[in-house]
Short mmCIF file of N, CA and C in Angstrom, two decimals:
data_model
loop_
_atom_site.label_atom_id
_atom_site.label_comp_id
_atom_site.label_asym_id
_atom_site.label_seq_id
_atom_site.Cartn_x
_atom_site.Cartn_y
_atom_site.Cartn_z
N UNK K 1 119.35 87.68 104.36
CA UNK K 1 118.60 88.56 103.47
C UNK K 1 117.72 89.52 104.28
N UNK K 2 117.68 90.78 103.55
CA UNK K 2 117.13 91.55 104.49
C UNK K 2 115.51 91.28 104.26
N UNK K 3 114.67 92.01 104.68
CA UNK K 3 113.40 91.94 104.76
C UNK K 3 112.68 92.48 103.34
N UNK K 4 113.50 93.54 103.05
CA UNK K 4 113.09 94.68 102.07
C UNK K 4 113.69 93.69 101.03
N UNK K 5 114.56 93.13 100.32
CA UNK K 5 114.72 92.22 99.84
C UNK K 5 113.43 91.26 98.98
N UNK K 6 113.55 90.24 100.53
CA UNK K 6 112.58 89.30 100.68
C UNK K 6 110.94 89.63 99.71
N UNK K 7 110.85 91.45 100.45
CA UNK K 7 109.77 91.52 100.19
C UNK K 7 109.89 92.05 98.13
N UNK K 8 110.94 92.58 97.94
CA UNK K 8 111.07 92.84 96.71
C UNK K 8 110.79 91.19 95.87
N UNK K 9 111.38 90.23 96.57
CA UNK K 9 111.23 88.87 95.55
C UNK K 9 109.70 88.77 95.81
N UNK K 10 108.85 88.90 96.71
CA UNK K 10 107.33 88.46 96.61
C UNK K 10 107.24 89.11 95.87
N UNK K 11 107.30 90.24 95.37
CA UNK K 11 106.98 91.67 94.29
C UNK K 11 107.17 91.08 93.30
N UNK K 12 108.15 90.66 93.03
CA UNK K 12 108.07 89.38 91.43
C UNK K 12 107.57 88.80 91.48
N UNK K 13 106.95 87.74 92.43
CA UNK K 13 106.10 86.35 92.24
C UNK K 13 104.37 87.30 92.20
N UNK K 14 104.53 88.38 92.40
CA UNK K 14 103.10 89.16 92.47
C UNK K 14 103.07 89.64 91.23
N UNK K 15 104.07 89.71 90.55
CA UNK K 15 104.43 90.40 88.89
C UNK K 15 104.05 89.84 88.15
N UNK K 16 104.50 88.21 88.47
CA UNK K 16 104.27 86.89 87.39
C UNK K 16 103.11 86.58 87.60
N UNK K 17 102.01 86.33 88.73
CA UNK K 17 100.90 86.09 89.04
C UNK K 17 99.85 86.75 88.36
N UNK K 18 99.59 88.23 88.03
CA UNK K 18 99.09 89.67 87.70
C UNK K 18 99.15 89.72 86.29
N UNK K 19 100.55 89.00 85.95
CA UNK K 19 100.43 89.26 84.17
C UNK K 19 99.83 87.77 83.84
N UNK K 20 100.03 86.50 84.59
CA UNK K 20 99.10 85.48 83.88
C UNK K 20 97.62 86.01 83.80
N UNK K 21 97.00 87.01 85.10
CA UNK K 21 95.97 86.90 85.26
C UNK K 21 95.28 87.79 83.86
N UNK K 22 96.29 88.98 84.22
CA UNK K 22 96.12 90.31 82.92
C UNK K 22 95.77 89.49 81.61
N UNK K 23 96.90 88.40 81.41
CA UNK K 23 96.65 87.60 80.00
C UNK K 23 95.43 87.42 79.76
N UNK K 24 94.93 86.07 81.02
CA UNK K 24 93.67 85.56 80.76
C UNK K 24 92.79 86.82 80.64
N UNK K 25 92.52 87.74 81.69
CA UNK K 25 91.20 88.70 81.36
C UNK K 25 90.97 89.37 80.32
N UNK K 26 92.12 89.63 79.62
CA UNK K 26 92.46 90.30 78.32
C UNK K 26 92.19 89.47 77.13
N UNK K 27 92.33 88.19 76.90
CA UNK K 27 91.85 87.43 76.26
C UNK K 27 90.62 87.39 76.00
N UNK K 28 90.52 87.12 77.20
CA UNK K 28 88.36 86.81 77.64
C UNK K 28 87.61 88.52 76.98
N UNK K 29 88.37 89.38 77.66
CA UNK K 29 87.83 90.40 77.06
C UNK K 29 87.62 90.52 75.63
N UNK K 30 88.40 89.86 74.69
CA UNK K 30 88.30 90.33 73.35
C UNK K 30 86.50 89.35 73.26
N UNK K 31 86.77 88.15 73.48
CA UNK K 31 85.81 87.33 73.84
C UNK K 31 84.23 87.96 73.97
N UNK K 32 84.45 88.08 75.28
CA UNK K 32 83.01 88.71 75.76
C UNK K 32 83.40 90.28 76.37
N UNK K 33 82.52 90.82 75.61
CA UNK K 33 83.09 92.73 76.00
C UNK K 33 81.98 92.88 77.35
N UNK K 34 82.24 92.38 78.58
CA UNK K 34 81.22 92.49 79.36
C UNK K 34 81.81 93.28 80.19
N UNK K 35 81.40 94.58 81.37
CA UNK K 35 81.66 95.30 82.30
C UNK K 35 82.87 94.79 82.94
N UNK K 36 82.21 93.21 83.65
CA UNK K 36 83.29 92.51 84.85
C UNK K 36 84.48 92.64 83.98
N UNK K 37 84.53 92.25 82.90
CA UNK K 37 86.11 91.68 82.75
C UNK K 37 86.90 93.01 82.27
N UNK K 38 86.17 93.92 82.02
CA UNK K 38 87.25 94.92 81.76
C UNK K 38 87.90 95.86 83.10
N UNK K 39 86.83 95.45 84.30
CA UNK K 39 86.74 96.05 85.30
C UNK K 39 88.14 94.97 86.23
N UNK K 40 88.16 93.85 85.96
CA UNK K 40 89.24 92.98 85.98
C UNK K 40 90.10 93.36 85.56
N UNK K 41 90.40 93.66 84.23
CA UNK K 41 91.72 94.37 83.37
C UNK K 41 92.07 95.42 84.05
N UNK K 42 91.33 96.58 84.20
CA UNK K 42 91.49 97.28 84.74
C UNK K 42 92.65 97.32 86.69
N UNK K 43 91.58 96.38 86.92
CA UNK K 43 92.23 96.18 88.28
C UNK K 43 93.53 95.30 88.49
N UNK K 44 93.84 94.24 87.42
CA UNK K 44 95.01 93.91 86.93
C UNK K 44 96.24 95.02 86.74
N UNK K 45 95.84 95.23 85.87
CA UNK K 45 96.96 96.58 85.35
C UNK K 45 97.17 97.56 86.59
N UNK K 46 96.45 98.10 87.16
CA UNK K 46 96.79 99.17 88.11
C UNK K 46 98.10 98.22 88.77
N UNK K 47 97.20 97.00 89.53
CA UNK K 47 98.34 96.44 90.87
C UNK K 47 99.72 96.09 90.41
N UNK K 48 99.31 95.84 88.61
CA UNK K 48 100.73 95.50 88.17
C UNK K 48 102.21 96.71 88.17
N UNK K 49 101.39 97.94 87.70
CA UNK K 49 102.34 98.73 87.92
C UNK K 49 102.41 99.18 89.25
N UNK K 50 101.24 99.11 90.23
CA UNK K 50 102.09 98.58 91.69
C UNK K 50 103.02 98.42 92.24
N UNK K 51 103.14 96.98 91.23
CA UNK K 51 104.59 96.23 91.85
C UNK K 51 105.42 96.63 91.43
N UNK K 52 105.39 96.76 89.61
CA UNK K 52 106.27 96.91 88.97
C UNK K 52 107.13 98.25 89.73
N UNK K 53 106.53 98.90 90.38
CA UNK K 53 106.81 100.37 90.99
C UNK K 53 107.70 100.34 91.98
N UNK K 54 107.20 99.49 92.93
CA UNK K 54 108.13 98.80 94.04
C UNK K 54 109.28 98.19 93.70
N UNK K 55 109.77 97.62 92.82
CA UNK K 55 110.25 96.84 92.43
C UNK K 55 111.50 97.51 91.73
N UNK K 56 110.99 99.07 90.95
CA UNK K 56 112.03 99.71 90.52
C UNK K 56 112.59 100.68 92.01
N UNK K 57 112.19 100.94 92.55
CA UNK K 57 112.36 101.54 93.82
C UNK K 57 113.42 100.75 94.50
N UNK K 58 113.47 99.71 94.52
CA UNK K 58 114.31 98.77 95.41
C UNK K 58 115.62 98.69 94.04
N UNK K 59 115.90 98.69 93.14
CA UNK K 59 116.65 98.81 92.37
C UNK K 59 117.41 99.84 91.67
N UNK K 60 116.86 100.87 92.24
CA UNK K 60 117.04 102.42 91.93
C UNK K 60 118.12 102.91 93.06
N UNK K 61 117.73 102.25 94.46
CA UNK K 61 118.26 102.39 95.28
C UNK K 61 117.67 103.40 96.09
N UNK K 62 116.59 104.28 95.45
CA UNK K 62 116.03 105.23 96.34
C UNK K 62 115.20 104.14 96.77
N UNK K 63 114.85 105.00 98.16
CA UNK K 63 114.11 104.62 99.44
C UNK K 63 112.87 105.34 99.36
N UNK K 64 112.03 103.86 99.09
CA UNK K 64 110.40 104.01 98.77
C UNK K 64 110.15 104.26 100.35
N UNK K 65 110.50 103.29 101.01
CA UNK K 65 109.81 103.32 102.73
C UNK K 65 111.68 103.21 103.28
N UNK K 66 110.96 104.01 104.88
CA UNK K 66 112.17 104.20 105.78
C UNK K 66 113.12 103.12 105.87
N UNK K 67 113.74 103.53 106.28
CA UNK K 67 115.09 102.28 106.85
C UNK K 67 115.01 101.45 107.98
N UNK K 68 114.06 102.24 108.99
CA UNK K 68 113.23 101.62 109.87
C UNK K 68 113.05 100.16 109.67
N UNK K 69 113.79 99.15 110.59
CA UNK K 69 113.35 98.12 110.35
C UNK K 69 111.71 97.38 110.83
N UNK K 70 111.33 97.99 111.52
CA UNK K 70 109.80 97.54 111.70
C UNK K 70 108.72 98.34 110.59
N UNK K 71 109.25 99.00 109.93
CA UNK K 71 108.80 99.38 108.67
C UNK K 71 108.83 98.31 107.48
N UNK K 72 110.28 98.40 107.29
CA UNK K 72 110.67 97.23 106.59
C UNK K 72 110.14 95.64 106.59
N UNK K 73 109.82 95.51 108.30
CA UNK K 73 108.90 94.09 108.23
C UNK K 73 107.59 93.87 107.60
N UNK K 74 106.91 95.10 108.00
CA UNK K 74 105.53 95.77 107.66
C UNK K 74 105.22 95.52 106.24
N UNK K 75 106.36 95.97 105.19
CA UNK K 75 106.36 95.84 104.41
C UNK K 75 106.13 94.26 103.41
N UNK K 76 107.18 93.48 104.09
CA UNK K 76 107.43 92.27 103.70
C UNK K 76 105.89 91.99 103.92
N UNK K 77 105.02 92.21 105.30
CA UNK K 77 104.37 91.46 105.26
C UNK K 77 103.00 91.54 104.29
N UNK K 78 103.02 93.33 103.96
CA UNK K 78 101.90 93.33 103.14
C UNK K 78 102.24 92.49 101.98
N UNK K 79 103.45 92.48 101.94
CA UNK K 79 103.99 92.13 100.13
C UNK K 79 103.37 90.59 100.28
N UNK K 80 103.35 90.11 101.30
CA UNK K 80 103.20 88.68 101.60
C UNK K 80 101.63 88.39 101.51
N UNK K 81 100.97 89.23 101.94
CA UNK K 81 99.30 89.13 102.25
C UNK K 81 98.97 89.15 100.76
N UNK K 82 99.25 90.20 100.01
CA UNK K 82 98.95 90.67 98.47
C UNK K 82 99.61 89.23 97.59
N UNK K 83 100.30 88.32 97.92
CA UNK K 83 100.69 87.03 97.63
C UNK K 83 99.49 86.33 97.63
N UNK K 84 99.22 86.43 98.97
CA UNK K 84 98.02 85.12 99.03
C UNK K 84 96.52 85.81 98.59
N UNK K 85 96.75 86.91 98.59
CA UNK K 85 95.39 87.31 98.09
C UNK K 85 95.16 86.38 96.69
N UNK K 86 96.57 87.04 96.03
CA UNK K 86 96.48 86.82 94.13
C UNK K 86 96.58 85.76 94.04
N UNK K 87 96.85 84.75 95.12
CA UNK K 87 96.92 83.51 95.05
C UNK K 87 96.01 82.54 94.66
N UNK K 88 95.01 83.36 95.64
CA UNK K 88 93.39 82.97 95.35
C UNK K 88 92.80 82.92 94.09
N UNK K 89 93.00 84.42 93.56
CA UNK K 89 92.17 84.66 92.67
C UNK K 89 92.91 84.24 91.27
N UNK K 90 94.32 83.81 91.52
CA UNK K 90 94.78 82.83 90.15
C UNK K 90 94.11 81.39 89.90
N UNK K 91 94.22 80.88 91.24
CA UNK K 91 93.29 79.50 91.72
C UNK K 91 92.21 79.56 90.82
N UNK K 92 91.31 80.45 91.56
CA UNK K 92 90.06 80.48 90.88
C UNK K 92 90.20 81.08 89.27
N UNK K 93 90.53 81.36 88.76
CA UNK K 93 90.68 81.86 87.62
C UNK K 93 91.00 80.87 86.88
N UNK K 94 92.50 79.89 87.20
CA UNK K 94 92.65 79.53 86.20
C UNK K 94 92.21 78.02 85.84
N UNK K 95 91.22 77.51 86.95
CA UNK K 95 90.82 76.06 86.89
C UNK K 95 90.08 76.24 85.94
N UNK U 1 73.38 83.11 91.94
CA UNK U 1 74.12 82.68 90.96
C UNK U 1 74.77 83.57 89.99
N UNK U 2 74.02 84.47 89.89
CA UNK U 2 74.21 85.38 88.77
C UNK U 2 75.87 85.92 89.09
N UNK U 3 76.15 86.35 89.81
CA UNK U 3 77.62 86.51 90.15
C UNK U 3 78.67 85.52 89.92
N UNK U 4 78.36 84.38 90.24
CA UNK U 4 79.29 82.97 89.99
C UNK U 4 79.18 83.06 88.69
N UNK U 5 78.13 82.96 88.14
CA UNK U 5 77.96 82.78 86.65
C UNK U 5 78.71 83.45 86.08
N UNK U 6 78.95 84.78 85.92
CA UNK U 6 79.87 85.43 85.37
C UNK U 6 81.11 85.94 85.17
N UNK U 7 81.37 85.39 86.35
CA UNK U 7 82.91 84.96 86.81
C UNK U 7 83.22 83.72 86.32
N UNK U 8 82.51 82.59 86.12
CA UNK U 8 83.08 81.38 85.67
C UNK U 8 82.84 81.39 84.31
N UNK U 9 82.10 82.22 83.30
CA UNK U 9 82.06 82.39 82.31
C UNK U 9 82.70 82.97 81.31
N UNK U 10 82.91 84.43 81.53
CA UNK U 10 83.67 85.48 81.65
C UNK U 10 85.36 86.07 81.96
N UNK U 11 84.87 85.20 83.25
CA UNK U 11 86.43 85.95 84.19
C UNK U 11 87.41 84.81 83.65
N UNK U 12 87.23 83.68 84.20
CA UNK U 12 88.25 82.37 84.34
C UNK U 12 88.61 81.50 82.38
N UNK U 13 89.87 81.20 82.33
CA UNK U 13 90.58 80.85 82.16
C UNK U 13 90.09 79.78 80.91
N UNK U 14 89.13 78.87 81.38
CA UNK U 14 87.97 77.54 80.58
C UNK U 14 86.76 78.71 80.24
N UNK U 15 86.44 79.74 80.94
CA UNK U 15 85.31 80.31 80.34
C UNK U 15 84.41 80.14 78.81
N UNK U 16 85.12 80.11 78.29
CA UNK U 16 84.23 80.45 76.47
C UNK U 16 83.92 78.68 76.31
N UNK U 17 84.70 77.95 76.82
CA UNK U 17 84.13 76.53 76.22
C UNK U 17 83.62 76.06 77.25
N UNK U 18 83.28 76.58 78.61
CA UNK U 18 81.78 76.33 79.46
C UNK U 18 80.89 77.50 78.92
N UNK U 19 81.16 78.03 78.48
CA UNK U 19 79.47 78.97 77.73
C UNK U 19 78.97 78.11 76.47
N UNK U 20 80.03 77.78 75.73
CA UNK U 20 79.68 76.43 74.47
C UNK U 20 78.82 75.29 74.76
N UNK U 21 79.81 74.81 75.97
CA UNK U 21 78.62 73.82 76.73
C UNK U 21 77.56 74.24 77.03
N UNK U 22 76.91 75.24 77.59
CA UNK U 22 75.57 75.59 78.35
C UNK U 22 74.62 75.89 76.95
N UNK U 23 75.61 76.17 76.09
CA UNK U 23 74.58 76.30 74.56
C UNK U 23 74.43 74.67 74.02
N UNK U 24 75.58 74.38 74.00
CA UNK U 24 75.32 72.58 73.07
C UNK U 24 74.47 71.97 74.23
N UNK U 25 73.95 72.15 75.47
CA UNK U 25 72.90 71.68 76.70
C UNK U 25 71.86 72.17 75.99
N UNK U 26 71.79 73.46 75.54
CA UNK U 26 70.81 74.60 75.52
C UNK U 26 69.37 73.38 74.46
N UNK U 27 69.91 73.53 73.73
CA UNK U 27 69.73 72.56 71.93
C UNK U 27 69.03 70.99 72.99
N UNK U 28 69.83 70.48 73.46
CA UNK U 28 69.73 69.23 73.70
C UNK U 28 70.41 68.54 75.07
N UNK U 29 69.86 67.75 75.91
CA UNK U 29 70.92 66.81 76.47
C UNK U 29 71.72 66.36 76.08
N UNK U 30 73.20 66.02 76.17
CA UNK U 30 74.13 65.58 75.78
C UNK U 30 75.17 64.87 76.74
N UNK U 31 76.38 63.68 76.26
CA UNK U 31 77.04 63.25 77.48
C UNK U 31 78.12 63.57 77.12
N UNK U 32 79.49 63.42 77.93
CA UNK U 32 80.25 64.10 77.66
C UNK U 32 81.23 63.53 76.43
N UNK U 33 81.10 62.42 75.77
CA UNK U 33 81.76 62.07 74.51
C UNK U 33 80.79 63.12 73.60
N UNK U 34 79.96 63.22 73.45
CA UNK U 34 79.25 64.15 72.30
C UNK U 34 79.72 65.23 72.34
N UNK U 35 79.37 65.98 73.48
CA UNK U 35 80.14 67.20 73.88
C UNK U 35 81.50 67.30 73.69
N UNK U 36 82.47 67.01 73.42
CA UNK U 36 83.48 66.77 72.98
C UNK U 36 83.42 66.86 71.69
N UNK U 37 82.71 65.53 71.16
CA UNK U 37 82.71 65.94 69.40
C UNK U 37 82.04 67.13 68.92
N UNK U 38 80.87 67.53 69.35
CA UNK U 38 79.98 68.55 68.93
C UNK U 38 81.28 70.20 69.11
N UNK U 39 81.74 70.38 70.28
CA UNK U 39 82.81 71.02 70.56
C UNK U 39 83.97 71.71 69.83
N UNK U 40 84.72 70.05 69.24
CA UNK U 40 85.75 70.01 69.02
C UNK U 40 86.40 70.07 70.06
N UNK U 41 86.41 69.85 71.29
CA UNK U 41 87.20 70.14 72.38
C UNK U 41 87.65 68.79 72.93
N UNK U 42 88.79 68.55 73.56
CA UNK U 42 89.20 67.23 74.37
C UNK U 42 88.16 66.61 75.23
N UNK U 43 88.09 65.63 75.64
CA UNK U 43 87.28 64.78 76.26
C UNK U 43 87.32 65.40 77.64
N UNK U 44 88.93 65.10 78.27
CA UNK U 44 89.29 65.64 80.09
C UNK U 44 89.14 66.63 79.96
N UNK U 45 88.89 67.43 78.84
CA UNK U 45 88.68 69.33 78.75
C UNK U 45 87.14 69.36 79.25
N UNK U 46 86.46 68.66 78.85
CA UNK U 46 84.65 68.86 78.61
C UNK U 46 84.60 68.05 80.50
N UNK U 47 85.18 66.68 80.43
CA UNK U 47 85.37 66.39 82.00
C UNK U 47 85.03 67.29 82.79
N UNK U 48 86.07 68.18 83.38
CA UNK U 48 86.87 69.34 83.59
C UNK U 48 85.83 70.01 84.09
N UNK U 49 85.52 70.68 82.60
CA UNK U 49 84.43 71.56 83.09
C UNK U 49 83.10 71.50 83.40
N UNK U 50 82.65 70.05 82.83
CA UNK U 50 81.12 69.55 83.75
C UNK U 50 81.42 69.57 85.32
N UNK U 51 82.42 69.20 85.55
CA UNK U 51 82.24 69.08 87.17
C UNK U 51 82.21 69.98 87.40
N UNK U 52 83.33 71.31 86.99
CA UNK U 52 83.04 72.88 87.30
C UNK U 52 81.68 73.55 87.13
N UNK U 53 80.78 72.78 86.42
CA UNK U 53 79.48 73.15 86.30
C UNK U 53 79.04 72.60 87.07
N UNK U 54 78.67 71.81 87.24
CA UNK U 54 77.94 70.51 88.29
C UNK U 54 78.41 70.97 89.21
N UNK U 55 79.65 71.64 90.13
CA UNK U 55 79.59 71.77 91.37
C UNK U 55 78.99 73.60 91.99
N UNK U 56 78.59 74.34 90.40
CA UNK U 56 78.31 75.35 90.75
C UNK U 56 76.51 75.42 90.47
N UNK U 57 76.31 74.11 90.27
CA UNK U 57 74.86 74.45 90.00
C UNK U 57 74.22 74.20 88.62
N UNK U 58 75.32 74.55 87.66
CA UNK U 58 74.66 74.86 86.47
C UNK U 58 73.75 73.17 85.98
N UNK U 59 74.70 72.68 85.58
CA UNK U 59 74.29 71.45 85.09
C UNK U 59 74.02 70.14 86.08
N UNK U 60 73.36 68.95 85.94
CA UNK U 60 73.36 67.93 86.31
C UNK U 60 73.15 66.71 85.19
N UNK U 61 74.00 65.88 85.96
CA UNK U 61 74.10 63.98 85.28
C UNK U 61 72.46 63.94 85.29
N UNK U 62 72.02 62.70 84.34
CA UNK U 62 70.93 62.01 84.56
C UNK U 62 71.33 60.63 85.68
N UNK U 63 70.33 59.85 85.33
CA UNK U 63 70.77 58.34 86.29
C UNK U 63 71.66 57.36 85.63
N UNK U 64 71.83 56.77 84.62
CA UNK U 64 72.45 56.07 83.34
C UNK U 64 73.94 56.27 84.18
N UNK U 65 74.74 55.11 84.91
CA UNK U 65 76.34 55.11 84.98
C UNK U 65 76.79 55.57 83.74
N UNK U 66 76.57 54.65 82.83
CA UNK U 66 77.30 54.63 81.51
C UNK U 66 77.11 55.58 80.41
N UNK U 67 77.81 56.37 79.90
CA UNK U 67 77.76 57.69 78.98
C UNK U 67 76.17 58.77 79.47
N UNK U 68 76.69 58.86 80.98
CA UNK U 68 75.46 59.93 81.76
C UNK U 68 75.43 60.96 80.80
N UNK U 69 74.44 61.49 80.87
CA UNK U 69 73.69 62.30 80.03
C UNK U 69 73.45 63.84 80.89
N UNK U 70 73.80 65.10 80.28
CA UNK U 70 74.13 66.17 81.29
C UNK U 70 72.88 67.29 80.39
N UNK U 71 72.25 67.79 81.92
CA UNK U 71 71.12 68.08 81.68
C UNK U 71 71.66 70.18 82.41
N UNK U 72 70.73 71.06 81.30
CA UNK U 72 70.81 72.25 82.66
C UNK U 72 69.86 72.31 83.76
N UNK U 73 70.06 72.48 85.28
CA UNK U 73 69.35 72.73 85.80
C UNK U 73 68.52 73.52 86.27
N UNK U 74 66.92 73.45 87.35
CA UNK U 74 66.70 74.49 86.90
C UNK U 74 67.15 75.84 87.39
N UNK U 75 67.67 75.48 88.43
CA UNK U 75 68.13 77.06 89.15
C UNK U 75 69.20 77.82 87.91
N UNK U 76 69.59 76.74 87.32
CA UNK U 76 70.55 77.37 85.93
C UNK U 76 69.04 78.03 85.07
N UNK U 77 68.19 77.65 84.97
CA UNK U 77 66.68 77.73 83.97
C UNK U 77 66.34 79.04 84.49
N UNK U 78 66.62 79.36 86.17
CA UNK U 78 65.88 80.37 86.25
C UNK U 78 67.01 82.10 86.49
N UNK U 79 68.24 81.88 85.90
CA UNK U 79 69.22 82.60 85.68
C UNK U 79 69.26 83.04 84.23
N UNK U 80 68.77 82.20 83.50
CA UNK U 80 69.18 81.86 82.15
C UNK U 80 69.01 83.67 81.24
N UNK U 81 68.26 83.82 82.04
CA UNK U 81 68.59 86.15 81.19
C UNK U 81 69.83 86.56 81.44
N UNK U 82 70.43 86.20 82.56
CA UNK U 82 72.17 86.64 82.92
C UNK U 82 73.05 85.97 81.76
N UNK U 83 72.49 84.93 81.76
CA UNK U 83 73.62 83.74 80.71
C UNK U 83 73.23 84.61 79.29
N UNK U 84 72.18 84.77 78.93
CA UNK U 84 71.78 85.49 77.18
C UNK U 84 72.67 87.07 77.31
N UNK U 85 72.73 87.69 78.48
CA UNK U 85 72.99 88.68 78.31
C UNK U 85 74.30 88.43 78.21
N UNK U 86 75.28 87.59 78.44
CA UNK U 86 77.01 87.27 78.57
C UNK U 86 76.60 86.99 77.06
N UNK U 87 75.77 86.55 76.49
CA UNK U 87 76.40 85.72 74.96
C UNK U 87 75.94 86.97 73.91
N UNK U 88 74.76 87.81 74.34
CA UNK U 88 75.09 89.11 73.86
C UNK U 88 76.36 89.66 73.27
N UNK U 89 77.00 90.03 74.65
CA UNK U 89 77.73 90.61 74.30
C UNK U 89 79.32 90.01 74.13
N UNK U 90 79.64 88.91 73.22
CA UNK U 90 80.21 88.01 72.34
C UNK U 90 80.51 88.75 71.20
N UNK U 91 82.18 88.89 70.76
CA UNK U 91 82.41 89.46 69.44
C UNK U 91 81.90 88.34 68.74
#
């Protein structure tokens, strides 16, 4: 599997992560109309179409980033960091 | 605190039935079978989230092993305008 690949499947597990989170803040928002959580929603939604962006790019077949394979690693790896970021903040969110 | 507070209130997931709790505290001491009934909420639900309180400060056990009794504390006492202003703004 190539890299660009690889990094397209973290792009889904960052998809599924983003919309549990979107759920919960969106919920909470109807809840309590406070600054943070819409500022959450907010920041949800952007990264989601993010991915979602990347994600059609790699399926479109046009070329978001070069062919360059040390590009291509680069890639995987942010896709990978932005994993463990949201990783965190599902953790904490959803205990 | 004021930052934790509103993230664990607010942001996360259990939020609205740890703000319930800090009100059914508010009224009275309570242990966690009451809290539950007073609630309506599961027992390991109210569990759950005392310790999530208890490890952020908010609340503390009394001495009593048996049906401990959960008190707010005061560093929670001296936040407590951040907490009114979250229940403010409550549809």
């Amino acid at each position: 599997m190539s890299s660009i690949q690889i990094a397209s499947g973290l792009a889904v597990v960052n998809i599924l992560l983003l919309t549990l989170l979107t759920a919960v803040w969106v919920r909470n928002y109807r809840k309590f109309r406070t600054p943070l959580v819409l500022g959450l929603v907010a920041f949800g939604s952007v990264m989601l179409v993010e991915n979602v962006v990347a994600i059609y790019f790699f399926f479109s077949m046009k070329m978001l980033y070069s062919g360059d394979p040390t590009v291509q690693q680069a890639v995987l790896v942010l896709r990978g960091l932005q994993l463990v970021a949201l990783g965190f903040l599902t953790y904490v969110t959803m205990k | 605190m004021d930052k934790a507070l509103w993230y664990l209130l607010t942001a996360t997931r259990g939020g609205e039935n740890r703000a319930r709790i800090i009100q059914a505290l508010s009224e009275r001491p309570r242990n966690a079978n009451q809290l539950a009934d007073v609630l309506d909420v599961r027992y390991k639900t109210i569990r759950h989230h005392l310790d999530m309180l208890a490890d952020h400060g908010v609340v503390e056990a009394g001495n009593n092993e048996y049906g401990k009794l959960y008190f707010l504390t005061d560093q929670f006492e001296q936040h407590r305008d951040a907490f009114e202003e979250i229940m403010e703004q409550i549809e």
